[in-house]
Each structure stands twice: as C-alpha cells, then as structure tokens.
Short mmCIF file of C-alpha atoms and ligand atoms in Angstrom, two decimals:
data_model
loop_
_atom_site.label_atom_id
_atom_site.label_comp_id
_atom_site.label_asym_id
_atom_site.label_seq_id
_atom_site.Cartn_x
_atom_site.Cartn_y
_atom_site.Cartn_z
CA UNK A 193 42.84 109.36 25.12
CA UNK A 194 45.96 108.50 27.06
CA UNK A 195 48.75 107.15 25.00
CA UNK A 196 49.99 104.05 27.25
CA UNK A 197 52.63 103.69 24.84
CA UNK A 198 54.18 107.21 25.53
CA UNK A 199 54.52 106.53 28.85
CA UNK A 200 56.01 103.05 28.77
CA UNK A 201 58.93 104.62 26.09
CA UNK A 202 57.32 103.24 23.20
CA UNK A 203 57.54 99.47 24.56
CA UNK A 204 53.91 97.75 24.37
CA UNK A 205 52.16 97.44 27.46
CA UNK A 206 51.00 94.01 29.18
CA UNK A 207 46.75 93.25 30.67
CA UNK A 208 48.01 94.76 33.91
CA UNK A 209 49.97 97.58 33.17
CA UNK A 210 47.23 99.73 31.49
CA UNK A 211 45.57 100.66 35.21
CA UNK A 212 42.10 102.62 34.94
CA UNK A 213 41.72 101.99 31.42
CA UNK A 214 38.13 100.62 31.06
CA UNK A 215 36.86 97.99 28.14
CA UNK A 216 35.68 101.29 26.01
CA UNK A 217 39.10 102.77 26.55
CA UNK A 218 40.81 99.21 25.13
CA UNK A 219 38.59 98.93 22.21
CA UNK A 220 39.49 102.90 21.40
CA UNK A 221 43.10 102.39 22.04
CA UNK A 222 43.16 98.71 19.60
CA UNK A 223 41.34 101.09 16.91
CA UNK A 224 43.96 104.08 16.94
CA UNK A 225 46.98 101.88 16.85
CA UNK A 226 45.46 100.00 14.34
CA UNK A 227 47.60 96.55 14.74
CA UNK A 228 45.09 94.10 14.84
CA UNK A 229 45.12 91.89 12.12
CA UNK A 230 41.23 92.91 11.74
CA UNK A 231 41.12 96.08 11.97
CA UNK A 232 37.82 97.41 13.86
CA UNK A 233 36.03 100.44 13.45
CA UNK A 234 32.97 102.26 15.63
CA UNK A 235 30.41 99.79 14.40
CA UNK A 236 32.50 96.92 16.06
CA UNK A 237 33.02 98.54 19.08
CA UNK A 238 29.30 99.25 19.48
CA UNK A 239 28.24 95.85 18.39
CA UNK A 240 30.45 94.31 21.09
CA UNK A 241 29.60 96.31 24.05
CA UNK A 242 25.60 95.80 23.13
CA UNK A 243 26.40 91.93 23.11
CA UNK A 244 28.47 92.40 26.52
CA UNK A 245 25.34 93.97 27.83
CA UNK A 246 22.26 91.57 26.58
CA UNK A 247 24.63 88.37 27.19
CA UNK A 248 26.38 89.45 30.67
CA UNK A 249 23.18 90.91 32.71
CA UNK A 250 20.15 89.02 32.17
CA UNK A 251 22.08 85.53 32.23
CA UNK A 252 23.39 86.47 35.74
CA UNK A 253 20.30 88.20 37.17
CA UNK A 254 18.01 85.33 36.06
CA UNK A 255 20.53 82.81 37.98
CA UNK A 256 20.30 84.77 41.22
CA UNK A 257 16.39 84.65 40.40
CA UNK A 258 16.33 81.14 40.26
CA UNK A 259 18.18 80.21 42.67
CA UNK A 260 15.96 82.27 45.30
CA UNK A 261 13.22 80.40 44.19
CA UNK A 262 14.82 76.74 44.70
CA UNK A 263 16.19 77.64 47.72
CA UNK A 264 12.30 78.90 48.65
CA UNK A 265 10.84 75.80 47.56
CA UNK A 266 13.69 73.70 49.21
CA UNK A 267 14.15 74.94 52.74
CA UNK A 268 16.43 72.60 53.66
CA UNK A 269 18.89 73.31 51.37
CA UNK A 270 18.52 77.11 52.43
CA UNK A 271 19.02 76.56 55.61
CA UNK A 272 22.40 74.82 55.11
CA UNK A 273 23.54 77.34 52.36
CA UNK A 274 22.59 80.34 55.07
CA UNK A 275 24.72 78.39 57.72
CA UNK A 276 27.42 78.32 55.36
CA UNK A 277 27.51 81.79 54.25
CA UNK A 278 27.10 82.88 57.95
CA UNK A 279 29.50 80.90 59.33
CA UNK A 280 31.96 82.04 56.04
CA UNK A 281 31.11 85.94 56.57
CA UNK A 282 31.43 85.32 60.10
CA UNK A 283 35.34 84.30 60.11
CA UNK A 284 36.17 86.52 57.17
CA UNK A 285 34.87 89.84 58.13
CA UNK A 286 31.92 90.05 55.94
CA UNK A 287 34.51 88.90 53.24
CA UNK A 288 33.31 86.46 50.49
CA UNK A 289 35.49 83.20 51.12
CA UNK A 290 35.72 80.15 49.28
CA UNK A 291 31.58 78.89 50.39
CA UNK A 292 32.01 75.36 48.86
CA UNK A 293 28.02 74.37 49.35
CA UNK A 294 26.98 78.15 47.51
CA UNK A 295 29.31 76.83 44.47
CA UNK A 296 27.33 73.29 44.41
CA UNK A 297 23.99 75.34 44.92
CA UNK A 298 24.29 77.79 42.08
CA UNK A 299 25.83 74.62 39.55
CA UNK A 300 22.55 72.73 40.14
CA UNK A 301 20.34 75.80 39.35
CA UNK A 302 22.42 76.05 36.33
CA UNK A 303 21.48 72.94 35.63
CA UNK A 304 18.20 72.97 35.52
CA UNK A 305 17.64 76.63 34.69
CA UNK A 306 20.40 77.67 32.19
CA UNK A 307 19.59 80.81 31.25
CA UNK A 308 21.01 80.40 27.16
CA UNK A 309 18.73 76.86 26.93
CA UNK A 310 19.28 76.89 23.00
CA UNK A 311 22.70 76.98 21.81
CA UNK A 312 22.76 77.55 17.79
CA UNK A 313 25.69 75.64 15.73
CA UNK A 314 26.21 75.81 11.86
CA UNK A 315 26.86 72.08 11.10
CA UNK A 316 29.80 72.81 8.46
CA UNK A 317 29.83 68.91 7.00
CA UNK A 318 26.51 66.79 6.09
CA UNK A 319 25.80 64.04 8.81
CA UNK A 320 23.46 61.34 9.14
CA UNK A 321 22.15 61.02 13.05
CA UNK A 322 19.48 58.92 13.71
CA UNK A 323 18.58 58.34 10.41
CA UNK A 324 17.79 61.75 10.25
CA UNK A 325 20.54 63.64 7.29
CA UNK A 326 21.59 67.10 8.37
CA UNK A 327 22.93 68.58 5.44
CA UNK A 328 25.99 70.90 5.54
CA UNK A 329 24.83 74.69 6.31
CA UNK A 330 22.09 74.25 8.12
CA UNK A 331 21.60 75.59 11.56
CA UNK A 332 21.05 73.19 14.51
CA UNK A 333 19.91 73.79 17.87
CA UNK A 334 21.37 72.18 20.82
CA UNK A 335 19.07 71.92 23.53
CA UNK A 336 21.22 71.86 26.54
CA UNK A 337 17.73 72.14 28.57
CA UNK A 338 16.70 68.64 27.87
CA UNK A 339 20.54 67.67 28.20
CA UNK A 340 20.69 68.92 31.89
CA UNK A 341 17.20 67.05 32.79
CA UNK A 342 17.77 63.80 30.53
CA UNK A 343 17.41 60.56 32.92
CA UNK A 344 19.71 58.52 30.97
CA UNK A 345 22.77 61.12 32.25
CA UNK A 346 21.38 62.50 35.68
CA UNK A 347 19.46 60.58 38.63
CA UNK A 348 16.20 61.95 39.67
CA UNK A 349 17.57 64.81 36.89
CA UNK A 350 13.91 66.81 38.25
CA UNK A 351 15.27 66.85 41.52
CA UNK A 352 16.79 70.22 43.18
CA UNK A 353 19.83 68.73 44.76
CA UNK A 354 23.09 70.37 45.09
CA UNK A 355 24.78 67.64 46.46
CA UNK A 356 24.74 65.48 43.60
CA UNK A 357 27.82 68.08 42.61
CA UNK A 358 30.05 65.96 45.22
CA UNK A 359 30.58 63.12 43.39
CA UNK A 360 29.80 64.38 39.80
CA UNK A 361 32.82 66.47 39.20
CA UNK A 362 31.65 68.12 36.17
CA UNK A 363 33.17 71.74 35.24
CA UNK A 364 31.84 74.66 33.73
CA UNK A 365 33.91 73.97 30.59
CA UNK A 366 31.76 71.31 28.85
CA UNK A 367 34.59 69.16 29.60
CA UNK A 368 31.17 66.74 30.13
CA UNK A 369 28.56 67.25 27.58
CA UNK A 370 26.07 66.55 29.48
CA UNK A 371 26.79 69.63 31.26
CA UNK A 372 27.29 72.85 29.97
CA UNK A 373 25.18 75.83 31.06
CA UNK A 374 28.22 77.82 29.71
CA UNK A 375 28.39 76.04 25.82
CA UNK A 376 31.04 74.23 24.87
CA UNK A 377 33.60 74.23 22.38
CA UNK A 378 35.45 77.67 20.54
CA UNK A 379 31.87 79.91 21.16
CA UNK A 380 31.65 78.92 25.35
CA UNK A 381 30.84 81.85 26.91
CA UNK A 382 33.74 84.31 27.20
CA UNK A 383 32.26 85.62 30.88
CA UNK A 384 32.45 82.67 32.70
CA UNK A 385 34.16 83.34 35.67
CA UNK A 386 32.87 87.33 35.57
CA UNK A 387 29.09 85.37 35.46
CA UNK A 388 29.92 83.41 37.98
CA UNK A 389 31.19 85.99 40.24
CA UNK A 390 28.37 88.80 39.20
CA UNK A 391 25.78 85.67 40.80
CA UNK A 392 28.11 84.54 43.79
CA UNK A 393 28.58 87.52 45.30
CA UNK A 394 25.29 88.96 45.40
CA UNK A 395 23.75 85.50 46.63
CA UNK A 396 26.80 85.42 49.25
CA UNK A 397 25.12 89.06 50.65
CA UNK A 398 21.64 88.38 50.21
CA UNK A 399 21.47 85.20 52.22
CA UNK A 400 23.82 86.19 55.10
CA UNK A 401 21.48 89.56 55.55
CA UNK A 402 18.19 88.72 55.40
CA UNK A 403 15.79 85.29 56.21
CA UNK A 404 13.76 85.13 52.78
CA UNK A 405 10.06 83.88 53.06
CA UNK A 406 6.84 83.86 50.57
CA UNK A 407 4.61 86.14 51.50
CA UNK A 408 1.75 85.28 53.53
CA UNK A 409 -0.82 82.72 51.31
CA UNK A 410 1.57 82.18 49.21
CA UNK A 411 3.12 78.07 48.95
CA UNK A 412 6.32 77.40 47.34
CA UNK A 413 5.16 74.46 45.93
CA UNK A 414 2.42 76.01 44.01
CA UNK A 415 5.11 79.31 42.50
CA UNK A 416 5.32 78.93 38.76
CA UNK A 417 8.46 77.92 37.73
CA UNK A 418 7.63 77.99 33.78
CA UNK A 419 10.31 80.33 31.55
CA UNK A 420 10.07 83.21 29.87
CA UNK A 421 10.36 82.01 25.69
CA UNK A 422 13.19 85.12 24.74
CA UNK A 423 17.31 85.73 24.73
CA UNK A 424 17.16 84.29 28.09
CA UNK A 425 14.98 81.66 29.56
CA UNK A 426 14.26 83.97 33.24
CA UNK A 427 11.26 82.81 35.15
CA UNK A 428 8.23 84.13 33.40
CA UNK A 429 6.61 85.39 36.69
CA UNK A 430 7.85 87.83 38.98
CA UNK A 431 9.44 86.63 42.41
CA UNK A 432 8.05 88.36 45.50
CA UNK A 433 9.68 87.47 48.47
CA UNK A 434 9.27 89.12 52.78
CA UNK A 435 12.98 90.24 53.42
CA UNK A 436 13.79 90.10 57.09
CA UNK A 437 17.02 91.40 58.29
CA UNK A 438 19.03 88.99 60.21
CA UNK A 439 21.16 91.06 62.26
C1 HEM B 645 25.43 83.09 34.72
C2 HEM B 645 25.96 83.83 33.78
C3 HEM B 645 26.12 83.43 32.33
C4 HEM B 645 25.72 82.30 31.66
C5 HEM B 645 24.99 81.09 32.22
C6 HEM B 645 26.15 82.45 30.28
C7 HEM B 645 25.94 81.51 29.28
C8 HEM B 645 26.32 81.67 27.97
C9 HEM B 645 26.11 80.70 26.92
C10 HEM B 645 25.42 79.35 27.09
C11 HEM B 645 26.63 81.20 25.78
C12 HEM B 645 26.66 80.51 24.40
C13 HEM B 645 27.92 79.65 24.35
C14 HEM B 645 27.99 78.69 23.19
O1 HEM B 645 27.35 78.93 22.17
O2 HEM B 645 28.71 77.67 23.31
C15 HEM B 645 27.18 82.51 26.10
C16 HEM B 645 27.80 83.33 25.19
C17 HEM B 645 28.33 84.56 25.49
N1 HEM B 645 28.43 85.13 26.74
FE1 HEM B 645 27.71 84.36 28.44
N2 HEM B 645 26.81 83.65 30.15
C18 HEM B 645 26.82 84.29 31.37
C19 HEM B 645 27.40 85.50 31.69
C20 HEM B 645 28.09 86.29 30.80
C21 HEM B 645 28.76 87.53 31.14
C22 HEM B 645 28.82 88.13 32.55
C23 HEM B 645 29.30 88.03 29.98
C24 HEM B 645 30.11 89.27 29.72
C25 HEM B 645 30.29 90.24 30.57
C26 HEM B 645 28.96 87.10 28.91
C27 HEM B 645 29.31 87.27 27.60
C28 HEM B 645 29.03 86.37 26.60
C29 HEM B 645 29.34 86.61 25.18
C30 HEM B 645 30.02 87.86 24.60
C31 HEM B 645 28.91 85.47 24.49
C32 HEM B 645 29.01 85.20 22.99
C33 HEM B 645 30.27 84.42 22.69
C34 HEM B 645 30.40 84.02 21.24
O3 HEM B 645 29.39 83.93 20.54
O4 HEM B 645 31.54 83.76 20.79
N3 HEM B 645 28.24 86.05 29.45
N4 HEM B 645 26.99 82.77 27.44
#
C-alpha cells in the first residue's frame, strides 16, 4: 500500500489530500499505523464494509422503488416532477441542479415508506410510560412507521403529497421526531447525504428519459403497496413498468 505519509515528509495527511485512496485503502492504512485509540484488525474491517453494503444499497434502491410507484399511482404529481426535471436538465446540460419539487417528492416517500421502519434502542435507565415500566436493558423498538402516518402529527398522514414539505420544514436530522426516516440521535444513519444522492440522481435520469406507464390491464390503484417483513421494508411485489423514451 502507498505510504501517504512518505510522501507528505512524515506530516499527517488531511480527508482531501489522500486522492484515489478508496474506503478499503483507509481502513488498511488506520490498521498499519495503528493510532487509533481502538485499534482494528481484519475482522473490523470486514464487518464494516458488509454493514456499508446491506445498510447503503437496499435502503436507496427500495426509495427509488417507491417512489416510481407513488408517482404511478399519482400522475399529477409525476407530471409536475417530470416538468421539473426537464425543465432543470434542460438549462443545465443534462446536469443535475438543485430540482426543489424532486427533494419534496422523495421526503414524502420517505415518509411513508422508510425503508429501516424499526429502529432498535437499549433503554439504559428504567422508565415508566404509559403505565407501562420498561426496565433498564431491555431493547425497545421505535416504530418510526406509525410515527410518519400518525394523524395526531401529519394531516391526511395516508395521503401522497409532496407539498405538504413547503410549510413543514422538517430535516433529515430528526431535528422533529415525528420525522426521521434517517434515526435520530448518536446512531442516525452515517450515509445520509450519500443515500440521498445514490436516490436523487438516478430518479433525476429516469424521469427526464423516459414517460413511465403500467403496463396494459394493469391500474395503479389496484398495485400492492404492502412491504416486504426483512432488513428493509422494499415493496413485497415486483414493479413492472412500459419505459418510453422521451427524446
Ligand atoms: C435512502 C437511503 C437510506 C436510508 C433511508 C437509511 C436509513 C437508516 C436508518 C433509519 C438507520 C438507523 C439509524 C438509527 O438507528 O437511528 C441507518 C443506519 C445506518 N446506515 Fe443508513 N440509510 C440509507 C442509506 C445509507 C447509505 C447509502 C449508507 C452507507 C453507504 C448507510 C449506512 C448506514 C450505517 C453504517 C448505519 C448504522 C449506523 C449505526 O448503527 O451507528 N445508509 N440508516
């Protein structure tokens, strides 16, 4: 492996010094120089690129699933997102550019299709909620599912509506806890703004090159929008969609 520190005369390099180094090269290079104040060994390394792979892929694919399937079952809203993108691609040279409606579009499908729907949390000090004691140690589920859809937090919370994003200004940090398709707290997902990228983009190309309909028979009000019960809550059936280039 290269030795960064060779090259920079023995001074420690900063994030964007290290040029083509990839995350397996990082991990390597923290191991050999052994200054972490936990030192890792092969076993870590593996175990975090397996959790960078079953937490970074599925969550994002899912998300571009769902979102296809709202925007199939709600063509008005497709038709304004497509205008946008267009329109966006349009004046920046097939460049993704800030698409404002997109953003809205793929924070309601997170709301009502978070991919992580269970988020696990030791509770470290006994508390009585409800009546109900949870003693310390034990293992509670937060249901961010039921959180996202709860009437006493959302209007019409069944309803597919992006626009409900321009006057709720809620983040992706569960600065709000009644939303947080990322988690909240020390454990929110580390991949936030890779996720969030790895589902705009694609979405950004898919609806600027092609019309998307059901296939022939086939009513978007009957698809089957139940989840799949696993790591991540993906729509249990299939999506098969006609693709029809637009240019
Ligand atoms: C739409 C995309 C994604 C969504 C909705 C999502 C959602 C989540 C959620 C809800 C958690 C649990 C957070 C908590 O317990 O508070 C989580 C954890 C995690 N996510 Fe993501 N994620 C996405 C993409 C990614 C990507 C792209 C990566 C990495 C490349 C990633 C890496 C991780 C890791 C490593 C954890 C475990 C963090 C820990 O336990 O400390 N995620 N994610």
């Amino acid at each position: 492996m290269k030795d960064n520190r060779a090259e920079s005369g023995g001074r420690r390099l900063g994030n964007s010094e290290f040029g083509s180094e990839d995350l397996v090269d990082v991990f390597l290079r923290a191991k050999e120089e052994e200054q972490l104040q936990f030192p890792i060994d092969d076993n870590n390394i593996k175990a975090v690129l397996f959790d960078m792979f079953t937490a970074g892929t599925d969550t994002s694919a899912s998300t571009i699933d769902w979102t296809l399937v709202e925007l199939l079952r709600h063509p008005r809203v497709m038709a304004k997102v497509q205008a946008e993108v267009r329109q966006a691609m349009k004046e920046n040279n097939g460049e993704n550019s800030n698409m404002k409606y997109l953003k809205l579009v793929i924070k309601e499908t997170l709301r009502l299709h978070p991919p992580a729907p269970m988020l696990p949390r030791a509770c470290i000090d006994e508390h009585v909620i409800d009546g109900y004691t949870i003693p310390a140690g034990s293992m509670v589920m937060v249901n961010i599912w039921a959180m996202q859809r709860d009437p006493m937090y959302w209007k019409d919370p069944e309803r597919f509506e992006p626009e409900r994003f321009e006057t709720e200004d809620l983040s992706f940090l569960g600065s709000d806890l009644k939303y947080m398709p990322f988690g909240v707290g020390r454990r929110i997902c580390p991949g936030t703004t890779f996720g969030l990228a790895a589902v705009e983009s694609p979405l950004a190309q898919l609806l600027y090159h092609f019309d998307w309909n059901l296939p022939e028979g086939v009513r978007a009000e009957d698809l089957d929008m139940i989840e799949n019960i696993g790591n991540t809550a993906s729509r249990i059936q299939n999506l098969f969609v006609v693709a029809t280039p637009y240019e």
